[in-house]
Short mmCIF file of C-alpha atoms in Angstrom, two decimals:
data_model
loop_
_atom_site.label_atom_id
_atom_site.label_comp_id
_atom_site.label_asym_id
_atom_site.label_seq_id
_atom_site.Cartn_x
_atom_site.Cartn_y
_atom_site.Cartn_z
CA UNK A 1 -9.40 14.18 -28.55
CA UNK A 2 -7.76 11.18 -28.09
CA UNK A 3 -5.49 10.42 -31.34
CA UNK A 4 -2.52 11.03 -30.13
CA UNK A 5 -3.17 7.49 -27.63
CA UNK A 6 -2.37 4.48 -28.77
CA UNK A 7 -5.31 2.54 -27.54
CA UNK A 8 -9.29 3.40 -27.75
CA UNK A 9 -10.51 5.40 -25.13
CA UNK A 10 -13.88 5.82 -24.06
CA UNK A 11 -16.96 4.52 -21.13
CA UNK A 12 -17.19 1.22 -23.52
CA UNK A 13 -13.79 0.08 -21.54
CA UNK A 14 -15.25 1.10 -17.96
CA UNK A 15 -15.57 -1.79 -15.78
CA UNK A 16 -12.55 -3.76 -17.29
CA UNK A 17 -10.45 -6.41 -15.50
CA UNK A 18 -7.22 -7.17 -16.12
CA UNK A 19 -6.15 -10.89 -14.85
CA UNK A 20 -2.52 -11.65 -13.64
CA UNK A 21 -2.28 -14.16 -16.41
CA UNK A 22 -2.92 -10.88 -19.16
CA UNK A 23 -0.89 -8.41 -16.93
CA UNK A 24 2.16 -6.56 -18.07
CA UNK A 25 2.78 -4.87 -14.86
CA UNK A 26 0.44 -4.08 -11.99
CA UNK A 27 1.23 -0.48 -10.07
CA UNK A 28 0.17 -0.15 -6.20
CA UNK A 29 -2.29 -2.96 -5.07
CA UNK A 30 -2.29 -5.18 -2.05
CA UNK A 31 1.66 -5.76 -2.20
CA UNK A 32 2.77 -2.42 -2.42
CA UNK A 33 2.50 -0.37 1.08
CA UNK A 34 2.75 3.18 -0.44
CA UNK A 35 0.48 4.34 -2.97
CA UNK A 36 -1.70 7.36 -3.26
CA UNK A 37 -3.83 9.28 -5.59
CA UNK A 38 -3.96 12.99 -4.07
CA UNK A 39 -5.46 16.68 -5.84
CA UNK A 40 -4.35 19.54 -4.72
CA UNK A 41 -5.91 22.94 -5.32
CA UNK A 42 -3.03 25.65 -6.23
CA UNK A 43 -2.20 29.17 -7.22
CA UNK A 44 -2.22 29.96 -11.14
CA UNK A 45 1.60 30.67 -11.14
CA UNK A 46 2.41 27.36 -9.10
CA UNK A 47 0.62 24.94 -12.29
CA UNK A 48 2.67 24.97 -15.77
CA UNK A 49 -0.55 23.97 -17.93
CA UNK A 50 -0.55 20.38 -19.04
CA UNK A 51 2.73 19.42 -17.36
CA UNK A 52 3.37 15.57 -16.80
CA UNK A 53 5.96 14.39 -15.37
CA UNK A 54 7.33 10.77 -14.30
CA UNK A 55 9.29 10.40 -10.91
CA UNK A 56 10.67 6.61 -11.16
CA UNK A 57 10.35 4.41 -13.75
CA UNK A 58 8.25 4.15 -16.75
CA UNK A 59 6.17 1.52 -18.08
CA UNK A 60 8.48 0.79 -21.01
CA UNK A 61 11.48 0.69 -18.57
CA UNK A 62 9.94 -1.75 -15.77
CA UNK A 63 10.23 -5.51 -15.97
CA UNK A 64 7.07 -7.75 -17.14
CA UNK A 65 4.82 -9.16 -14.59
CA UNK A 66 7.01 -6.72 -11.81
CA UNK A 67 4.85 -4.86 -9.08
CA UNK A 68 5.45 -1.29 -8.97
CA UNK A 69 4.54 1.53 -6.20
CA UNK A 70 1.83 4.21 -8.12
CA UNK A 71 1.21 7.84 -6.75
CA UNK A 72 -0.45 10.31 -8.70
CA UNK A 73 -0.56 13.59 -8.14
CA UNK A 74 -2.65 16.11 -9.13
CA UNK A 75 -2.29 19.73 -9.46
CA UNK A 76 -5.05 22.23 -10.56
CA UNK A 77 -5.14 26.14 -10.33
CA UNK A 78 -8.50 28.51 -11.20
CA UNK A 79 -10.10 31.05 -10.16
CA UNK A 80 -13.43 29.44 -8.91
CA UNK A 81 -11.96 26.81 -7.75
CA UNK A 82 -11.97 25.88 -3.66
CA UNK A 83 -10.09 23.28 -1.40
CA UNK A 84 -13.63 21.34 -1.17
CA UNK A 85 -13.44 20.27 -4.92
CA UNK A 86 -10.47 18.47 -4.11
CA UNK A 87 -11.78 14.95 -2.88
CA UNK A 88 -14.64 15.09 -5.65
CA UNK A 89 -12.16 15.71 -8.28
CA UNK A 90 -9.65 12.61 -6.89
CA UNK A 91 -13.01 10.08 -7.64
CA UNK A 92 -13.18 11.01 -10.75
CA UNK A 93 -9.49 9.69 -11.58
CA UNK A 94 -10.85 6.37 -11.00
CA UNK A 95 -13.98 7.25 -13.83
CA UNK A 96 -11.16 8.73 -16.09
CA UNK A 97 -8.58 6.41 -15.67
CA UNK A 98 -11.46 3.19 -16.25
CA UNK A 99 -11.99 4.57 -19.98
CA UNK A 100 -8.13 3.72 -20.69
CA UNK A 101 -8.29 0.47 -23.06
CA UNK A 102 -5.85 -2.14 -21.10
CA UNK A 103 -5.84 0.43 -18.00
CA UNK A 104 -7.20 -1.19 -14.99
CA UNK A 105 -7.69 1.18 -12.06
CA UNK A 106 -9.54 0.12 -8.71
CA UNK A 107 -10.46 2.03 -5.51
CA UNK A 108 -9.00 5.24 -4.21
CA UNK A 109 -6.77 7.38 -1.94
CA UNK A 110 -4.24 5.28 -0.26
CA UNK A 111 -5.74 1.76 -1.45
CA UNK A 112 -5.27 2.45 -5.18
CA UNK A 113 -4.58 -1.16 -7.99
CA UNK A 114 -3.73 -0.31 -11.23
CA UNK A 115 -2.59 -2.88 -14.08
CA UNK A 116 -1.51 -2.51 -17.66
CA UNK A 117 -2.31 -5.46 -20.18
CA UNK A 118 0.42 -6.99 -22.23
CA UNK A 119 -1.62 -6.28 -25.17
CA UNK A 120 -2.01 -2.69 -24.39
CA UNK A 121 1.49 -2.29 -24.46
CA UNK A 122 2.26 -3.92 -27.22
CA UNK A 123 0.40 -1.27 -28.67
CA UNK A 124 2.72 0.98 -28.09
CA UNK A 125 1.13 2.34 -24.38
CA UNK A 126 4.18 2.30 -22.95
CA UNK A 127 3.97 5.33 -20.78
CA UNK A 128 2.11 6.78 -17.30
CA UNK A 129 2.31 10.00 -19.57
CA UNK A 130 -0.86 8.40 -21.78
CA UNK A 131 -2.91 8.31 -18.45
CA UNK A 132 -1.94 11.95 -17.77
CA UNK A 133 -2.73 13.12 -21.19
CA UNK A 134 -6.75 11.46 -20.72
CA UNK A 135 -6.91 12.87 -17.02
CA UNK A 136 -5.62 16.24 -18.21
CA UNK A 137 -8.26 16.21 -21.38
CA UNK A 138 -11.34 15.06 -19.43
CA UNK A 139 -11.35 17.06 -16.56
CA UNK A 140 -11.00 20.28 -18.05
CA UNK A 141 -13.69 18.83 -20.45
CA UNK A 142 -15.62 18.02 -17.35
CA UNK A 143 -15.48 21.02 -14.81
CA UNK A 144 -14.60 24.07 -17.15
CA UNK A 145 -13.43 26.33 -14.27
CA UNK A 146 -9.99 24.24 -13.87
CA UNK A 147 -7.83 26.76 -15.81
CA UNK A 148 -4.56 24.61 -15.10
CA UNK A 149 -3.77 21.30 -14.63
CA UNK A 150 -0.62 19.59 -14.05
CA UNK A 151 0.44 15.74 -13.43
CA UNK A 152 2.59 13.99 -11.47
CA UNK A 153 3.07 10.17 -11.49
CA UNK A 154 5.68 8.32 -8.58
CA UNK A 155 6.95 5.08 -9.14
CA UNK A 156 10.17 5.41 -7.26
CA UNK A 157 10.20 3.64 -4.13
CA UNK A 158 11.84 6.07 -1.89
CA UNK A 159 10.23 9.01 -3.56
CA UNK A 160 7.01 8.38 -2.76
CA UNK A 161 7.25 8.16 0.62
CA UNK A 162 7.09 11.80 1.76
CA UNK A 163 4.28 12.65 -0.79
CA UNK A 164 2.82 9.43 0.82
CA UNK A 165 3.03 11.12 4.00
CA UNK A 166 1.45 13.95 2.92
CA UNK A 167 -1.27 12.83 0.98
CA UNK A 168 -2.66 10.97 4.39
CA UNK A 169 -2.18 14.32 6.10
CA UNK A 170 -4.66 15.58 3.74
CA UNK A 171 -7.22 13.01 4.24
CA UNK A 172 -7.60 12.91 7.94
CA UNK A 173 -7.74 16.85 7.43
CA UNK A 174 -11.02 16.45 5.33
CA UNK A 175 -12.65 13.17 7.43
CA UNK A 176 -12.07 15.53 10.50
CA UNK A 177 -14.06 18.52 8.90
CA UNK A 178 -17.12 16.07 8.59
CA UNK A 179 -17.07 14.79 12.25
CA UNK A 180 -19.08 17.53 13.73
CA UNK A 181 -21.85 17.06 11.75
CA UNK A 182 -24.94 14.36 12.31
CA UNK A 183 -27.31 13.39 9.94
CA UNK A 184 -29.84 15.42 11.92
CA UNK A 185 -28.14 18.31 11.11
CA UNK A 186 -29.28 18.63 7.67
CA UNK A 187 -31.94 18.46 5.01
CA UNK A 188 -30.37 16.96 2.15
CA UNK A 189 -27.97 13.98 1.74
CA UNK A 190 -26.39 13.33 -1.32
CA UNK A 191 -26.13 10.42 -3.73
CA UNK A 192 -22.72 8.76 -5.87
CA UNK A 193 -23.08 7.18 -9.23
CA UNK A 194 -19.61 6.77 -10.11
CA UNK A 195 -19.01 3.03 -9.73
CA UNK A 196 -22.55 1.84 -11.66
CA UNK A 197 -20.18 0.98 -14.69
CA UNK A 198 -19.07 -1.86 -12.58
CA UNK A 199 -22.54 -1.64 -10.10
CA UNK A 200 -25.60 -1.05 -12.15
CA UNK A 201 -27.82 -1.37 -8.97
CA UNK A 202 -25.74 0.86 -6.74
CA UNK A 203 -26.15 3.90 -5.54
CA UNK A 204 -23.82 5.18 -2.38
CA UNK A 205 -25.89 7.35 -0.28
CA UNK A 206 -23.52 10.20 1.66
CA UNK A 207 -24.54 11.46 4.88
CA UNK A 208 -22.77 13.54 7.53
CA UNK A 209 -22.50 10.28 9.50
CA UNK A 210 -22.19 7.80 6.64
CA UNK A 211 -19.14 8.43 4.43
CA UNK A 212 -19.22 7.09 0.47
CA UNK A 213 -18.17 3.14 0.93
CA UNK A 214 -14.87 3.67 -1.23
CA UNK A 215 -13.96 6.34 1.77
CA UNK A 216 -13.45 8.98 -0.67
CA UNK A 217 -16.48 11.01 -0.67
CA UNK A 218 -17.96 13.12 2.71
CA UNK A 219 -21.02 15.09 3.05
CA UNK A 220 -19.25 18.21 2.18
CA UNK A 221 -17.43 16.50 -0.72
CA UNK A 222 -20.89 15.84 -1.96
CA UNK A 223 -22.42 19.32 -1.87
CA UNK A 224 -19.48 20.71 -3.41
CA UNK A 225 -19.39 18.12 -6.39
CA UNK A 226 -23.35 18.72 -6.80
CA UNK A 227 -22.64 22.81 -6.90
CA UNK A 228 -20.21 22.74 -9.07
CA UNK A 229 -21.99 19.90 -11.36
CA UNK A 230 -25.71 19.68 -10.87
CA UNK A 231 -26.05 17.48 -13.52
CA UNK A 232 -23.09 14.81 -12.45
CA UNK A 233 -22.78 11.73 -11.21
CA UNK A 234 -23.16 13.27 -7.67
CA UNK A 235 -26.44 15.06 -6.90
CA UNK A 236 -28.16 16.09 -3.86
CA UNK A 237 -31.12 14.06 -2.38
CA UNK A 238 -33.80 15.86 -0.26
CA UNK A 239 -33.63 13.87 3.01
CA UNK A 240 -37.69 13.58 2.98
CA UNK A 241 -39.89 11.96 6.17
CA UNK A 242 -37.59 9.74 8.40
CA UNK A 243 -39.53 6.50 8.05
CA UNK A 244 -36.82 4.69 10.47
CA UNK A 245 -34.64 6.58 13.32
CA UNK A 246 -33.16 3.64 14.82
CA UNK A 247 -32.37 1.86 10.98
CA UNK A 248 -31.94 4.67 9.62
CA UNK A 249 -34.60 4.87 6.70
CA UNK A 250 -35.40 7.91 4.79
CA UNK A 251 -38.37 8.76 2.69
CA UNK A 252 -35.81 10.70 0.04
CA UNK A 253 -33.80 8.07 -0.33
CA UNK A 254 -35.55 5.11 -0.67
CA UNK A 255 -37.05 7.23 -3.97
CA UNK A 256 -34.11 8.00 -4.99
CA UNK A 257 -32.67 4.32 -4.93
CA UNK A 258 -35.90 3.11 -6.59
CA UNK A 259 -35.22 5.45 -9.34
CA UNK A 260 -31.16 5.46 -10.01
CA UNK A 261 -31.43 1.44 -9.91
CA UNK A 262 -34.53 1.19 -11.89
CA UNK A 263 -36.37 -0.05 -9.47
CA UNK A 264 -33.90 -3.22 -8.61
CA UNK A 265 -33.80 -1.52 -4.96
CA UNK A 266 -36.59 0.25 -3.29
CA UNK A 267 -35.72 0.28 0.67
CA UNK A 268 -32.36 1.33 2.42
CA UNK A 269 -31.31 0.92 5.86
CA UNK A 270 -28.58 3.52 6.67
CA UNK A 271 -27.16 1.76 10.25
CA UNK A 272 -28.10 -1.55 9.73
CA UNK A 273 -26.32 -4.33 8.02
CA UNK A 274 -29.65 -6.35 7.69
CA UNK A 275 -33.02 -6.38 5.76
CA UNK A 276 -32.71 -3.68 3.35
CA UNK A 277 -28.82 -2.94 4.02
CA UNK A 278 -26.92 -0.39 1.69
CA UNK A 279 -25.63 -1.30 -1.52
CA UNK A 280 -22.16 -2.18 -2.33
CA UNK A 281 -19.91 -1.61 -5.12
CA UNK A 282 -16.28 -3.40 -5.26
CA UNK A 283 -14.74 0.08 -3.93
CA UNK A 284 -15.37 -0.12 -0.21
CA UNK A 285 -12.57 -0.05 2.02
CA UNK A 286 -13.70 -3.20 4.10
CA UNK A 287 -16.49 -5.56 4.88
CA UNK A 288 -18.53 -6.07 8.14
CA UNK A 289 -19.79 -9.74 7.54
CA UNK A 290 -22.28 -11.34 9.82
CA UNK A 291 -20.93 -14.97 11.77
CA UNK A 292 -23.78 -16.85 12.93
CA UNK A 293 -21.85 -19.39 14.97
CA UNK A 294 -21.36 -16.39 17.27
CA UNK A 295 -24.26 -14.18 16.12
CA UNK A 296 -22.03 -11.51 15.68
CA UNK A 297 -19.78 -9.32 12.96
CA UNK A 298 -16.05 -9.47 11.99
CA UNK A 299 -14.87 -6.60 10.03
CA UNK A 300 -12.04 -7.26 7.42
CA UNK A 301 -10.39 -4.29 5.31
CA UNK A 302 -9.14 -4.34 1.73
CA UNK A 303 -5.74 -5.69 1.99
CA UNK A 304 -5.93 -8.29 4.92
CA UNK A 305 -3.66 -10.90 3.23
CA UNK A 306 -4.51 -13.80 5.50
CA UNK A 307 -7.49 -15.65 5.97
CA UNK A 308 -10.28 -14.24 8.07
CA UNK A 309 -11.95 -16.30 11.48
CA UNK A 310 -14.74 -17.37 9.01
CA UNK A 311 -12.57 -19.44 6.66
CA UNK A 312 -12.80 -16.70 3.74
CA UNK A 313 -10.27 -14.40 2.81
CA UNK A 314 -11.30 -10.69 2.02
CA UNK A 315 -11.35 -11.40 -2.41
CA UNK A 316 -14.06 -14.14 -2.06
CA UNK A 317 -16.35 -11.86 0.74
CA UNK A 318 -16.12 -8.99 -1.96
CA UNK A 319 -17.32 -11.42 -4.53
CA UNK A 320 -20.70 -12.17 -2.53
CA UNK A 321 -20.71 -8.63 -1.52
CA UNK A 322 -20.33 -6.09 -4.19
CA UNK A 323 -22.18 -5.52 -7.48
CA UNK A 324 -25.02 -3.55 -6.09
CA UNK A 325 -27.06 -6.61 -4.53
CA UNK A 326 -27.86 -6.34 -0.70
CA UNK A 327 -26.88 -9.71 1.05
CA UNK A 328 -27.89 -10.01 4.30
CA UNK A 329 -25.34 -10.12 6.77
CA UNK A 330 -22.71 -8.75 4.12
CA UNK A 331 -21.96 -5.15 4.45
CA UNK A 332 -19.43 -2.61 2.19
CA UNK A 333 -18.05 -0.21 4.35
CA UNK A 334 -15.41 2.86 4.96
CA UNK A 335 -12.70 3.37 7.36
CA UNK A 336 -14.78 6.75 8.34
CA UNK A 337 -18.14 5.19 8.61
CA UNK A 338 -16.20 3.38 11.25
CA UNK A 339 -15.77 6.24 13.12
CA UNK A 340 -19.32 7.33 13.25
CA UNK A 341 -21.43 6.97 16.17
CA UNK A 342 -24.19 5.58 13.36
CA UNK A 343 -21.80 2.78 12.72
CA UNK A 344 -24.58 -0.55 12.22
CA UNK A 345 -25.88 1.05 15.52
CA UNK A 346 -29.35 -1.15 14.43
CA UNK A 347 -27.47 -4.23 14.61
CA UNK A 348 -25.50 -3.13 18.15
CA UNK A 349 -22.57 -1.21 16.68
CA UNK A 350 -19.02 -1.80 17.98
CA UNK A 351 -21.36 -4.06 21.11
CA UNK A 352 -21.83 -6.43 18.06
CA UNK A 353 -18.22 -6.55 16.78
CA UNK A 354 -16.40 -9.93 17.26
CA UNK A 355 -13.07 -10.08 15.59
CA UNK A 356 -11.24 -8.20 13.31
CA UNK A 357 -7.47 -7.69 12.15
CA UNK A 358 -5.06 -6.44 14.67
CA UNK A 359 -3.45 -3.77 12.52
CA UNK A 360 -7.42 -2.41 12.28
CA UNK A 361 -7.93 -2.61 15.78
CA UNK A 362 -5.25 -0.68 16.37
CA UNK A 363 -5.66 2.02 14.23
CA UNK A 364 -9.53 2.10 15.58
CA UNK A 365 -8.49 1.76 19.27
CA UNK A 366 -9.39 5.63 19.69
CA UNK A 367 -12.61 5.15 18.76
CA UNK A 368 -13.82 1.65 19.70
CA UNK A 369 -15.00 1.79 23.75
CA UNK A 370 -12.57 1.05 26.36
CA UNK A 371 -14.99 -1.62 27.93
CA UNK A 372 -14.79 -3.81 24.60
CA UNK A 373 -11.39 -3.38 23.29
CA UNK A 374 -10.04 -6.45 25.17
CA UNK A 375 -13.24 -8.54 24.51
CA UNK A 376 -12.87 -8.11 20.57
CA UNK A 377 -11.08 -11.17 19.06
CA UNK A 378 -8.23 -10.54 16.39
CA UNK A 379 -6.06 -13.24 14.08
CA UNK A 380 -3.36 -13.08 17.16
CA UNK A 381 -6.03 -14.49 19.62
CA UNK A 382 -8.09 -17.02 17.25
CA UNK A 383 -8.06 -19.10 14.55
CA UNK A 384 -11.93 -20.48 13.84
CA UNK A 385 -15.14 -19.72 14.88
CA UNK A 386 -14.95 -22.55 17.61
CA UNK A 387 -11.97 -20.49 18.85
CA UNK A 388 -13.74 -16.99 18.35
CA UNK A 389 -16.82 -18.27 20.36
CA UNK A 390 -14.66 -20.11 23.07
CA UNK A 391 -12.67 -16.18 23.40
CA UNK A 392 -15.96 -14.50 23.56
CA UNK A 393 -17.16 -16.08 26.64
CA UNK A 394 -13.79 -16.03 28.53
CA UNK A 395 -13.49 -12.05 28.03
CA UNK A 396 -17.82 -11.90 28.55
CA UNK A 397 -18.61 -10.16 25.23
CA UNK A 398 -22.01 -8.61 24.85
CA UNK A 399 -22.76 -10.71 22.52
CA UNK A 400 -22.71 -13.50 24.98
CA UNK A 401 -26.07 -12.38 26.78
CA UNK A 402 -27.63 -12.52 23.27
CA UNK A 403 -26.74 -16.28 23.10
CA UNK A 404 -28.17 -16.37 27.02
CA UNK A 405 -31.26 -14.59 26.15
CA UNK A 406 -32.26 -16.98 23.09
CA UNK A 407 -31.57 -19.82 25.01
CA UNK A 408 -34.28 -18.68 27.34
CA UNK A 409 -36.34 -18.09 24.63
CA UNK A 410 -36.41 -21.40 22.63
CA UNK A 411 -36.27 -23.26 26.36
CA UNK A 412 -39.43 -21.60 27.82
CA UNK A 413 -42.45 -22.75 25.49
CA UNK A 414 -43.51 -23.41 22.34
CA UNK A 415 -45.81 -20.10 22.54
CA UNK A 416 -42.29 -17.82 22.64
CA UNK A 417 -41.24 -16.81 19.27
CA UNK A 418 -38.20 -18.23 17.77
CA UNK A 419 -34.75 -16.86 16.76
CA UNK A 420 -35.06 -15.85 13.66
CA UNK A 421 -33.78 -18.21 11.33
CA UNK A 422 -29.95 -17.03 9.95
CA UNK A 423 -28.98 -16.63 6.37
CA UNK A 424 -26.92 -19.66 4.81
CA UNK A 425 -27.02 -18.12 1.01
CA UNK A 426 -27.09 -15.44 -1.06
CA UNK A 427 -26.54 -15.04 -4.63
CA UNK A 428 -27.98 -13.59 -7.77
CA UNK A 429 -28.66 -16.94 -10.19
CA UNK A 430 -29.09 -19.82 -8.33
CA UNK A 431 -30.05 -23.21 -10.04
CA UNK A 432 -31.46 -25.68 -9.02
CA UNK A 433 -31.72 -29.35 -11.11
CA UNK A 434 -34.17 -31.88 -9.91
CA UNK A 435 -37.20 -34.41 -11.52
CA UNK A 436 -35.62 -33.62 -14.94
CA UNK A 437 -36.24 -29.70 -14.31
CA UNK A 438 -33.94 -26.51 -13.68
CA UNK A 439 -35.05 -23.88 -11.41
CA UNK A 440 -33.45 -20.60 -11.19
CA UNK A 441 -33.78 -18.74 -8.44
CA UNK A 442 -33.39 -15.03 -8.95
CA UNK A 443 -31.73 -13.12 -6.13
CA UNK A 444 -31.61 -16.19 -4.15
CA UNK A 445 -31.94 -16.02 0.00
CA UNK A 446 -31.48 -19.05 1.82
CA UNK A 447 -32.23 -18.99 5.97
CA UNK A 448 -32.10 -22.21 7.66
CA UNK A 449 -32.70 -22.80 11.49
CA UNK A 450 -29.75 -24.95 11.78
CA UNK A 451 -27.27 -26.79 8.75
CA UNK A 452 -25.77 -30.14 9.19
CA UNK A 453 -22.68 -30.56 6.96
CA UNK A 454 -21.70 -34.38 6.34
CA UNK A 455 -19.38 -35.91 4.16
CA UNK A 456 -20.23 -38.13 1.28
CA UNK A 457 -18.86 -40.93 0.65
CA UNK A 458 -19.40 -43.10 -2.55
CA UNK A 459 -21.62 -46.14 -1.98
CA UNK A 460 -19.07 -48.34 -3.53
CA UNK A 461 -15.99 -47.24 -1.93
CA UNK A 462 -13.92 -50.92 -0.98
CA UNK A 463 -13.44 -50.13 3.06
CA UNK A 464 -9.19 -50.00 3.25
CA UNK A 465 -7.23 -52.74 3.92
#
């Protein structure tokens, strides 16, 4: 299928990183404002069969270690086929694209990262038009009722911009569709497997109220994928005996978490961020991450450049957060899940947001209440958590009166229960050297009441002169 491509192809590759150092160009990514990866469902007549074409630059003709916009494009006409496929069918050119030797592709719609290796194209894959020949090859291997396919790639600067436009036209037209819906609504939620290449543990669970973490998937792009594909990597999951209302914990999928991660998780909280919170990949859109100091969350999306109020920019959060684990405190999220009225509504929803980007809080202005849109901290108002906590008081955040109320408690007897004790650490291997032994810990927790961070100086430092 594939000898015509000058490097292997195949799920072996899935999962691959390309670092800078290896890179011969990288296409979209954090630097580049305007990339895309869009399907559109057309008529037979408007789809010339196996068509791919190139609008910009490619590979061979850009300069090494150059950054490069990326839209893709595509085009697919059959009978059976329906506008609802479309969203399903866009995930799976991140699958697709993963099996590329030397291709590098990460996340979806609008936040798409691509790289090509230098030693990839030294093998000759010097053209986008290898990509289109895999995607065009493995989805009509895939999903038989695609009769046509065609392929666009953009690399062009100014020509991407009103396909740009249009491509998030076409997402806020499906995220809107879902909106009506609650989770009440329905009997069966359904399940995403696409990103255990890179997540063995990790499963996304799909509500009507809890969009896929990567953003891309709804409720109804889950049902549709499952119809058409009953045996794919997304499959429906009978909602079972709600165990949970308020943390949102279902009977269904709780088994079907045990069984897709082989028993590495066997609880899931839907709406909470603690305990048993969802899984994460490395595909969400952003990160709700728990800050003690003010017992409260900041929210951070994929591309923030700058450093976040906690001292850690988005890369290193991602780090602790993704590969399936659940971290405490450490939450993979999507622009849409945002918008739900579920949103961590366990923890206190937006009540329990402290800070976030500016740019975010704009765009979520709509949806976050009136009452705290003033009271939640961004990078133009603070710097540090001493600043963030110093802001929350002045503007009388909610979170204040949780401060209040377990000062009362730890101040009125030793017979009142304590604050719980916050998280400090969380990792998978954790060792530990002492007496001339190493412990591991395995899926290490760490909760401390209170940590005391002093510097150490040697014991035989000469005092300066």
């Amino acid at each position: 299928m594939f000898k015509d491509i000058p490097v292997d192809v195949g799920l072996v590759h899935a999962g691959e990183r390309i670092r800078k150092t290896d890179m011969y160009v990288e296409l979209g990514g954090p630097d580049i404002e305007e990339k895309f990866e869009l399907v559109r469902v057309r008529a037979l007549n408007q789809v010339t069969d196996g068509l791919i074409n190139i609008i910009g630059p490619d590979i061979s003709a850009m300069e090494t270690g150059n950054k490069y916009p990326l839209g893709i494009l595509v085009e697919i006409a059959g009978k059976d086929l329906e506008e609802d496929i479309e969203g399903v069918i866009e995930r799976r050119i991140h699958e697709y694209t993963n099996y590329i030797e030397g291709f590098m592709h990460l996340n979806q719609r609008y936040d798409i990262w691509a790289r090509v290796c230098k030693k990839a194209f030294n093998r000759r894959f010097t053209s986008l038009r290898f990509v289109g020949m895999v995607l065009e090859r493995l989805l009509k291997n895939e999903l038989p009722m695609i009769e046509r396919i065609q392929i666009t790639f953009y690399t062009d600067a100014e020509k991407i911009s009103p396909v740009y436009i249009e491509a998030r036209s076409v997402y806020e037209a499906r995220d809107a569709r879902t909106r009506g819906l609650t989770d009440d609504d329905v009997d069966v939620f359904y399940g995403c497997a696409l990103c255990q290449s890179f997540a063995p543990s990790h499963v996304c669970m799909i509500t009507p109220q809890r969009y896929a973490n990567c953003g891309a998937i709804s409720w109804l792009d889950g049902r549709a994928a499952a119809r058409i594909d009953p045996n794919g990597p997304i499959f429906a999951i009978e909602k079972g005996k709600c165990l949970d209302a308020k943390m949102g914990e279902f009977a269904g999928i709780n088994e079907s978490a045990k069984k897709r991660s082989l028993g590495e998780v066997n609880r899931i909280y839907l709406y909470s961020a603690f305990a048993f919170p969802h899984t994460s990949c490395g595909c969400f859109e952003g990160i709700a991450f728990y800050i003690p100091e003010v017992d409260g969350f900041g929210i951070v999306m994929r591309g923030y450049p700058a450093i976040t109020v906690n001292g850690l920019p988005f890369s290193t959060m991602a780090d602790s957060t993704g590969g399936g684990r659940q971290v405490d405190g450490f939450h993979g999220i999507s622009l849409e899940y945002m918008r739900s009225p579920k949103f961590m509504i366990a923890d206190g929803g937006y009540n329990r947001v402290a800070w976030m980007p500016s740019d975010l809080k704009e765009q979520m202005k709509e949806i976050i209440p009136a009452t705290l849109l003033d009271k939640i901290a961004t990078e133009l108002d603070v710097k540090t958590v001493s600043g963030l906590r110093d802001f929350l008081m002045s503007g009388s955040h909610p979170v204040v009166e949780r401060w209040e109320t377990e000062e009362e408690e730890s101040m009125s007897g030793e017979d009142k229960v304590r604050p719980a004790a916050v998280q400090v650490f969380a990792g998978g291997d954790f060792p530990i050297t002492t007496g001339g032994f190493r412990i591991i810990l395995k899926n290490a927790r760490i909760y401390a009441d209170r940590v005391t961070v002093e510097a150490i100086k040697p014991k035989n430092a000469r005092k300066s002169e």
